[in-house]
Amino acid sequence: MASTVIVLQSDPQASPAAQPPPRLSVTSSRLVHQHTLTTLRLVSTVHVLAFTLYYAIPDGAEYYRYMTNLSWAGMALYLIIASGLSLVATISPHSQPSAWLSAVCSTLFSLSYALSWIVSIIFWTLLVNLFDKASTSDAAFRLVNCHALNFVIMQVELWTNSIRVPFAHIGLLLAVLVAYTGWVYLLRYAGGVGWPYGFFVFLDIKERPLVAVGGIVVFVIIFSAVFTFAWLEARFRDRVLDALVAKRLKREAQAIMAKDKTQQAPSAQDGPSGVVRSSSMTVNE
């Protein structure tokens, strides 16, 4: 006696495996192609380095008494490292930067990004009258470049890279504030260098110690508030770009499934849409 046994086999090609989200690193982007990110970083690096060297060399030590210029130096260092890592990733796509170098790059980005907010806000609220003293177009360009273009550069970086901004980095930012205040005091009291900004006369700890302490506390509060706002923007960026990546992966998966369906021509004995196929064998009893 012979009977037919139906064996059901799942088709591994019927539904593509879900693609994992792309790995995020200091050299990846959720918005643009790797080559585009590398190009943007190289262009920014060239501009920042050229501007920094053009003004830093003739100004000498005076250049480094301003927070704006120090923030530009930090941004230049970040862009050099980030551009180098991106260039390596473009040439060798499977390479990954070391953990410590990624940590350094991420930290420099957080500080440079937050300082771009702080420098721009302080200038356009407290120091905008410096435009009246800009006697040449070069001086005016320098003011705009230092206090506006830096913000644009870091906004482009924020939205094209995949570097997270931990809220814990607020401690690093406040440490930078304390270190800069100490640096200004050192230049003033030990080097005889003038105050970098007019409002620093209220931070003269020798002449007005209580006012100076109160002013430092106020700046700590301001810096903390600005960093919090910058961190919220970075979080918003992550939510928007993560959603875009998820939608793109879903569309790609649907396209693959649609392509598989058109390539398969299941017969009446095949399972629905080729997902389940049947085969028969005769068993003699």
XYZ file of C-alpha atoms in Angstrom:
285
model
C 0.000 0.000 0.000
C 1.424 3.322 -0.964
C 0.601 6.654 0.585
C 1.833 10.133 -0.050
C 3.352 12.202 2.748
C 3.391 15.954 2.344
C 6.542 17.588 3.734
C 6.381 21.319 4.390
C 9.628 23.251 3.925
C 10.141 26.889 4.814
C 11.778 28.974 2.115
C 14.673 30.960 3.615
C 14.628 33.306 0.626
C 10.960 34.223 0.950
C 11.374 36.878 3.633
C 14.682 38.706 3.924
C 16.316 38.855 7.301
C 15.697 42.081 9.077
C 18.633 44.361 8.552
C 20.168 45.731 11.746
C 20.498 49.491 12.039
C 23.861 50.839 10.889
C 26.594 50.898 13.491
C 27.104 54.401 14.831
C 30.607 55.728 15.319
C 32.558 58.971 15.067
C 32.985 58.308 11.330
C 29.390 57.387 10.451
C 26.423 59.481 9.404
C 22.696 58.795 9.407
C 22.000 61.628 6.968
C 24.717 61.735 4.311
C 27.084 59.331 2.602
C 30.480 58.578 4.122
C 32.273 60.439 1.311
C 30.088 63.505 1.867
C 30.801 63.542 5.604
C 34.533 63.266 4.944
C 34.422 66.098 2.407
C 32.472 68.394 4.738
C 34.923 67.745 7.550
C 37.968 68.355 5.377
C 36.554 71.656 4.100
C 35.750 72.792 7.645
C 39.208 71.762 8.845
C 40.969 73.730 6.137
C 38.916 76.840 6.868
C 39.313 76.673 10.654
C 43.045 75.979 10.480
C 43.662 78.739 7.939
C 41.688 81.260 9.984
C 43.356 80.243 13.262
C 46.895 80.431 11.896
C 46.215 83.694 10.045
C 45.295 85.490 13.272
C 47.115 83.482 15.946
C 50.625 83.934 14.545
C 50.657 87.765 14.415
C 48.653 88.161 17.640
C 50.973 85.930 19.653
C 50.046 85.335 23.313
C 47.302 87.975 23.128
C 45.352 85.644 20.877
C 44.883 83.044 23.599
C 43.312 85.284 26.230
C 39.946 85.157 24.447
C 37.562 82.262 25.003
C 36.422 82.589 21.399
C 39.926 81.933 20.092
C 40.519 79.073 22.530
C 37.232 77.508 21.465
C 38.378 77.796 17.840
C 41.613 76.022 18.752
C 39.599 73.225 20.362
C 37.305 73.037 17.334
C 40.349 72.852 15.048
C 41.756 69.960 17.081
C 38.409 68.139 16.913
C 38.096 68.635 13.161
C 41.661 67.446 12.532
C 41.002 64.200 14.425
C 37.510 63.714 12.970
C 38.688 64.410 9.414
C 41.586 61.991 9.780
C 39.334 59.233 11.096
C 36.758 59.875 8.359
C 39.447 59.803 5.675
C 40.696 56.443 6.942
C 37.120 55.106 7.057
C 36.530 56.273 3.472
C 39.684 54.605 2.187
C 39.190 51.463 4.297
C 35.433 51.074 4.963
C 35.835 48.077 7.278
C 38.272 49.788 9.623
C 37.102 51.075 12.988
C 38.804 53.772 15.074
C 40.222 52.738 18.429
C 38.060 53.163 21.507
C 40.298 55.786 23.129
C 40.547 57.871 19.954
C 36.770 57.708 19.535
C 36.338 58.839 23.136
C 38.705 61.793 22.617
C 36.911 62.764 19.406
C 33.471 62.494 21.037
C 34.541 64.589 24.025
C 36.052 67.305 21.840
C 32.879 67.370 19.764
C 30.643 67.802 22.823
C 32.770 70.686 24.107
C 33.164 72.387 20.717
C 29.466 72.036 19.960
C 28.399 73.458 23.338
C 30.969 76.270 23.172
C 29.719 77.281 19.725
C 26.365 78.000 21.381
C 27.934 79.804 24.347
C 30.360 81.952 22.344
C 27.639 83.008 19.902
C 25.113 83.832 22.626
C 27.588 85.835 24.722
C 28.806 87.820 21.720
C 25.420 88.630 20.191
C 23.963 89.631 23.564
C 26.847 91.284 25.447
C 29.546 92.144 22.926
C 27.732 93.021 19.716
C 28.806 96.666 20.192
C 32.291 95.555 19.061
C 30.996 95.952 15.524
C 31.072 99.716 16.101
C 34.793 99.458 16.759
C 35.505 97.343 13.694
C 37.356 99.900 11.576
C 38.052 97.597 8.616
C 36.166 94.935 6.681
C 38.762 92.418 7.869
C 37.925 93.184 11.505
C 34.202 92.852 10.781
C 34.752 89.540 8.992
C 36.778 88.304 11.939
C 33.918 89.051 14.319
C 31.335 87.326 12.125
C 33.590 84.372 11.422
C 34.416 83.832 15.097
C 30.907 84.277 16.453
C 28.610 83.049 13.684
C 30.442 80.781 11.260
C 31.707 78.657 14.145
C 28.067 78.005 15.036
C 27.233 77.046 11.435
C 30.190 74.654 11.239
C 29.200 72.856 14.436
C 25.526 72.699 13.418
C 26.545 70.993 10.168
C 28.704 68.618 12.198
C 25.862 67.873 14.608
C 23.366 66.904 11.910
C 25.764 64.995 9.688
C 27.652 62.947 12.272
C 26.445 60.238 14.640
C 28.286 61.308 17.791
C 26.130 61.214 20.905
C 26.267 64.105 23.377
C 26.076 62.696 26.936
C 24.621 65.023 29.527
C 27.520 64.032 31.800
C 29.766 66.178 29.594
C 28.287 69.226 31.303
C 30.896 68.600 33.994
C 33.656 68.921 31.401
C 32.183 72.165 30.142
C 32.088 73.647 33.645
C 35.665 72.482 34.176
C 36.600 74.390 31.016
C 34.886 77.499 32.447
C 36.846 77.239 35.703
C 40.110 76.590 33.844
C 39.536 79.558 31.536
C 38.756 81.877 34.468
C 41.969 80.758 36.163
C 43.871 81.325 32.903
C 42.524 84.887 32.632
C 43.492 85.621 36.251
C 46.971 84.242 35.603
C 47.450 86.437 32.533
C 46.074 89.468 34.369
C 47.851 89.208 37.707
C 51.067 87.439 36.695
C 51.493 88.599 33.118
C 49.956 92.049 33.221
C 47.690 91.253 30.275
C 44.433 93.204 30.100
C 41.003 91.708 30.603
C 39.793 89.918 27.473
C 36.258 91.277 27.763
C 34.853 94.406 29.358
C 32.525 92.565 31.724
C 35.544 90.880 33.316
C 36.103 93.989 35.420
C 33.241 92.673 37.551
C 35.171 89.417 37.985
C 38.253 91.132 39.378
C 38.745 88.942 42.422
C 41.279 91.355 43.957
C 39.143 94.469 43.705
C 35.676 92.954 44.119
C 36.019 89.439 45.582
C 32.344 88.988 46.508
C 31.123 90.373 43.186
C 33.634 88.173 41.345
C 32.451 85.021 43.115
C 28.850 85.950 42.435
C 29.666 86.595 38.768
C 31.359 83.224 38.433
C 28.298 81.525 39.935
C 26.086 83.373 37.432
C 28.250 82.203 34.536
C 28.146 78.626 35.845
C 24.356 78.817 35.775
C 24.363 80.327 32.272
C 26.801 77.735 30.947
C 24.735 74.929 32.486
C 21.525 76.267 30.942
C 23.098 76.639 27.507
C 24.606 73.154 27.646
C 21.222 71.743 28.618
C 19.625 73.429 25.621
C 22.400 72.161 23.333
C 21.985 68.651 24.759
C 18.243 68.808 24.058
C 18.961 69.764 20.458
C 21.341 66.797 20.157
C 18.646 64.512 21.595
C 16.128 65.914 19.121
C 18.589 65.242 16.299
C 18.980 61.637 17.456
C 15.224 61.062 17.527
C 14.711 62.581 14.073
C 17.599 60.791 12.379
C 16.921 57.457 14.112
C 13.342 57.655 12.806
C 14.613 58.414 9.297
C 16.967 55.434 9.420
C 14.177 53.139 10.626
C 11.894 54.274 7.790
C 14.653 53.794 5.227
C 15.412 50.265 6.442
C 11.705 49.431 6.335
C 11.413 50.680 2.750
C 14.485 48.674 1.737
C 13.078 45.510 3.332
C 9.730 46.022 1.578
C 11.505 46.556 -1.738
C 13.454 43.318 -1.297
C 10.298 41.384 -0.476
C 8.483 42.862 -3.483
C 11.397 41.947 -5.734
C 11.413 38.367 -4.408
C 7.699 38.029 -5.070
C 8.054 39.130 -8.673
C 10.980 36.771 -9.253
C 9.129 33.758 -7.839
C 6.446 32.042 -9.899
C 4.733 29.701 -7.407
C 2.537 26.937 -8.820
C -0.740 25.776 -7.349
C 1.086 23.166 -5.272
C 3.417 25.743 -3.808
C 2.638 27.469 -0.543
C 1.218 30.988 -0.477
C 3.619 33.495 -2.032
C 6.298 30.847 -2.001
C 6.703 31.113 1.743
C 5.853 27.464 2.290
C 6.700 24.899 -0.337
C 5.490 21.345 -0.415
C 7.190 18.241 -1.614
C 5.800 14.770 -1.750
C 7.330 11.361 -1.371
C 5.763 7.958 -1.649
C 6.034 5.586 1.252
C 5.388 1.895 0.636
C 3.743 0.119 3.449
